[in-house]
Amino acid sequence: MTFRPRSIPLGRIALHVFLVLTCLATLAPLLWALYASLRTYDDTARNGYFSVAESLTFDNFTSAWTQADLPHYYLNTLIVTLPALLLVLLLSSMVAFGVSRFSFRFNLVLLMLFTAGNLLPQQVIVTPLYRLYLLTPLPRWLSDSEVLLDSQLGLVLIHVAFQSGFCVFVLSNYMKTIPNEIGEAARVDGAGVFRQYWQVILPLCRPALAALATLEFTWIYNDFLWALVLIQTGDKMPITSALQNLKGTFFVDNNLVAAGSLLVALPTLVVFFTLQRQFIGGLTLGSTKG
Amino acid sequence: MTASQSPPEPAGTSAPSPTSRRGRRRRATALAPRDKLVLGLMLGIPSLVHIALVWVPALGSIGLSFSSWDGIGGFADIEWVGFGNYVDIFTRYPRFWPAVQHNLTWLLFLLVAPTAAGLLLAVLLDRQLRFGRIYQSALYLPMVLSLALVGFIWQLIYQPEQGLLNNVLGTASTDPVNWLGDPDINLYAVLVAAGWRHTGYVMLLYLAGLKSVDPALKEAAALDGANAWQTFFRVTFPVLKPVNVVVLVVTVIEGLRAFDIVYVINKGRNGLELLSVLVTDNIIGESSRIGWGSALAVVLLLISLGFIVTYLIQVFREEGRA
């Protein structure tokens, strides 16, 4: 309930006008990219980009899709994002369960370690990590480079390690709000630690897990730096980093760059429009405590 | 309150009960050895992954920053140079001070413009406004794009002859401004793009904070005859203090991590140097100077550490007292 503002309708109208204009200004870059992507190369070459389109077509999307071999890079991203997402939620919920539902000596230290780890700039870690990956041997069936460097497994691992910091923080805050009696009841019924976690606490965390899943999906999908440094074969790049390489080799005109950019943005936009509530929830989960 | 009940002891346990902790939290229960093992694994495996891949490399950066190493040969070949790298970086590296300056400008800009805009929009949207949800969605939509994509999309706006901006200004055909190529202005052009994406995030954080402000407070202020400004600055804003801290930390971290956008635009050269770019250049560039790159990373670490510690103290203060 908010109290009714005493402003006259005129003020209301001004407010709406201001908000509509601000929203349009916010969306303008995306709309401009969309407009450019729908025009033909000939059209823009003759009339410039700042002109009324002669015709609109989806041709740029199909050429970006095939020329840049986008399906291949979508698949690369999927191979990294999906396991990383599942693992990070699984591992961080276990830690969160441990630190929030039990008392032991290093409880707070562990929680702080995870929280602080997630706040480090990636560049602080990246050089030794590169060496570490170079020195870690892997069997050939796991990585054709035979080391962790230049392998998709390596990308999954660093996403899991780095993102678990944020997830542990958020999930442990969430789990602390679950009444203690619920765990105790399960304990009295003879449930072991793992059963309490898996069958009692985890299902209760579904809203937080859903929020984190959408948010982490966008973050891992959007990763640029880890892939740029830790993947060396262009063929194995996830899509966001691959676009950088593709810009020089395949995309000769802006219409294609625009179409390619929008195609790369598509999965996150779909998540945004279908799971908006969870997405907002995720962004604000860690912030409104206290 | 659960503190008055005593936790049920599982039968057949010989493990010592953590009596010293009992006063603090009654959650502690003596665990069966099997449960102890399970809990140990549940905590141990993720912690091991996190420590091995985040904290060990972070400490490794500190260690290697005192060395001169080109990455060839084993660790035995590392030559230790003490503070040599730091001295060189501070005194002789031409890209360092510009990068520090750009990072600081970046921080300052993000802390002022998107934060003010985000707060304003949050306050405007924090009433039962018609179409409120639509406005809100439009404003934070850029959040889902990666900074790299933001870079691609804004290049369509900033191009000298074909970009939107010069055409709107009417300078495209006569005297086009090279927004991203001119080292005097490209940092600001990029900051507008980065701020475009950041504003929606700040707005969301403040909106969430405003929702948790007790409406009774505002009503009481209104009854006492406070006008909208007074209500906001005397009542609402002080309540938002925890959100302010989160916004500050998120913004600082975002500012120090900034990399993708300048890298896709011009690989962080010619006016767009950032500390993150200098570190990365030592790995993916031709010259692999590990000690040097690590010393740069430590500078970045020291800057961020101040904010990280502040944040941890703020967040965990309550916990320590509980």
Coordinates of C-alpha atoms in Angstrom, one line a residue, chain A residues 85-225:
Chain A
L85 CA 25.1 -24.2 -14.2
L86 CA 24.0 -27.6 -12.8
L87 CA 27.3 -28.1 -11.0
V88 CA 27.5 -24.6 -9.5
L89 CA 24.0 -24.9 -8.1
L90 CA 24.6 -28.4 -6.7
L91 CA 28.0 -27.6 -5.1
S92 CA 27.1 -24.2 -3.7
S93 CA 23.8 -25.4 -2.3
M94 CA 25.8 -28.1 -0.4
V95 CA 28.1 -25.5 1.1
A96 CA 25.3 -23.2 1.9
F97 CA 23.5 -26.0 3.6
G98 CA 26.5 -26.8 5.7
V99 CA 27.3 -23.3 6.8
S100 CA 23.7 -22.2 7.4
R101 CA 22.2 -25.3 9.1
F102 CA 25.2 -26.4 11.3
S103 CA 27.5 -24.7 13.6
F104 CA 31.2 -25.5 13.5
R105 CA 34.3 -23.6 14.0
F106 CA 35.0 -22.4 10.4
N107 CA 31.5 -21.6 9.5
L108 CA 31.9 -17.9 9.0
V109 CA 35.4 -18.1 7.6
L110 CA 34.2 -20.4 4.9
L111 CA 31.3 -18.2 4.0
M112 CA 33.5 -15.2 3.8
L113 CA 36.0 -17.0 1.7
F114 CA 33.4 -17.8 -0.9
T115 CA 31.9 -14.4 -0.8
A116 CA 35.2 -12.6 -1.1
G117 CA 36.3 -15.0 -3.9
N118 CA 33.5 -13.9 -6.1
L119 CA 34.3 -10.3 -5.7
L120 CA 37.8 -10.6 -7.0
P121 CA 38.4 -9.2 -10.4
Q122 CA 39.0 -12.1 -12.8
Q123 CA 42.3 -10.7 -14.0
V124 CA 43.8 -11.2 -10.5
I125 CA 43.4 -14.9 -11.0
V126 CA 43.9 -15.3 -14.7
T127 CA 47.7 -15.5 -15.1
P128 CA 48.4 -18.3 -12.6
L129 CA 45.2 -20.1 -13.6
Y130 CA 46.5 -20.2 -17.2
R131 CA 49.8 -21.7 -16.0
L132 CA 47.9 -24.1 -13.7
Y133 CA 45.7 -25.2 -16.6
L134 CA 48.8 -25.7 -18.8
L135 CA 50.4 -28.0 -16.2
T136 CA 47.3 -30.1 -15.5
P137 CA 47.3 -33.2 -17.8
L138 CA 44.1 -34.7 -19.0
P139 CA 43.4 -37.9 -20.9
R140 CA 43.0 -37.5 -24.6
W141 CA 39.3 -38.5 -24.5
L142 CA 38.6 -35.6 -22.3
S143 CA 40.6 -32.9 -24.1
D144 CA 42.5 -33.2 -27.3
S145 CA 45.0 -30.7 -26.0
E146 CA 45.8 -33.2 -23.3
V147 CA 45.9 -30.5 -20.7
L148 CA 43.2 -28.5 -19.0
L149 CA 44.1 -25.4 -21.1
D150 CA 42.1 -25.2 -24.3
S151 CA 39.5 -27.6 -23.0
Q152 CA 35.8 -27.0 -22.4
L153 CA 36.1 -28.9 -19.1
G154 CA 38.5 -26.2 -18.0
L155 CA 35.9 -23.5 -18.7
V156 CA 33.2 -25.4 -16.8
L157 CA 35.5 -25.7 -13.8
I158 CA 36.4 -22.1 -13.6
H159 CA 32.8 -21.0 -13.9
V160 CA 31.8 -23.4 -11.2
A161 CA 34.7 -22.3 -8.9
F162 CA 34.2 -18.6 -9.5
Q163 CA 30.4 -18.4 -9.5
S164 CA 29.9 -20.6 -6.5
G165 CA 31.0 -17.7 -4.4
F166 CA 27.9 -15.7 -5.2
C167 CA 25.6 -18.7 -5.1
V168 CA 26.9 -19.8 -1.6
F169 CA 26.3 -16.3 -0.3
V170 CA 22.8 -16.0 -1.6
L171 CA 21.7 -19.6 -0.8
S172 CA 23.0 -19.6 2.7
N173 CA 21.1 -16.3 3.4
Y174 CA 18.0 -18.0 2.0
M175 CA 18.5 -21.2 4.0
K176 CA 18.9 -19.3 7.2
T177 CA 15.3 -18.2 6.8
I178 CA 14.0 -21.8 6.9
P179 CA 12.9 -22.6 10.4
N180 CA 15.2 -24.9 12.3
E181 CA 12.4 -27.2 13.4
I182 CA 12.0 -28.5 9.9
G183 CA 15.5 -29.9 9.9
E184 CA 15.0 -31.2 13.4
A185 CA 11.8 -33.0 12.5
A186 CA 13.6 -34.8 9.7
R187 CA 16.5 -35.7 12.1
V188 CA 14.1 -37.2 14.6
D189 CA 12.7 -39.3 11.8
G190 CA 16.1 -40.6 11.3
A191 CA 17.2 -38.7 8.2
G192 CA 20.9 -38.4 7.7
V193 CA 22.6 -35.2 6.7
F194 CA 22.4 -35.8 3.0
R195 CA 18.7 -36.7 3.2
Q196 CA 18.0 -33.5 5.2
Y197 CA 19.7 -31.6 2.4
W198 CA 18.4 -33.3 -0.6
Q199 CA 14.8 -34.1 0.5
V200 CA 14.0 -31.4 3.0
I201 CA 16.0 -28.2 2.5
L202 CA 16.7 -28.2 -1.2
P203 CA 13.1 -28.5 -2.3
L204 CA 12.3 -25.5 0.0
C205 CA 14.9 -23.5 -1.8
R206 CA 13.3 -23.8 -5.2
P207 CA 12.5 -20.1 -5.6
A208 CA 16.0 -19.1 -4.8
L209 CA 17.4 -21.8 -7.0
A210 CA 15.2 -20.7 -9.9
A211 CA 16.3 -17.1 -9.5
L212 CA 20.0 -18.1 -9.4
A213 CA 19.7 -20.4 -12.3
T214 CA 18.4 -17.7 -14.6
L215 CA 20.9 -15.2 -13.4
E216 CA 23.9 -17.6 -13.6
F217 CA 22.7 -18.7 -17.0
T218 CA 23.1 -15.2 -18.3
W219 CA 26.4 -14.7 -16.6
I220 CA 28.0 -17.9 -17.8
Y221 CA 26.5 -17.5 -21.3
N222 CA 27.8 -14.0 -21.5
D223 CA 31.4 -14.9 -20.4
F224 CA 34.0 -13.3 -22.6
L225 CA 37.3 -13.2 -20.7

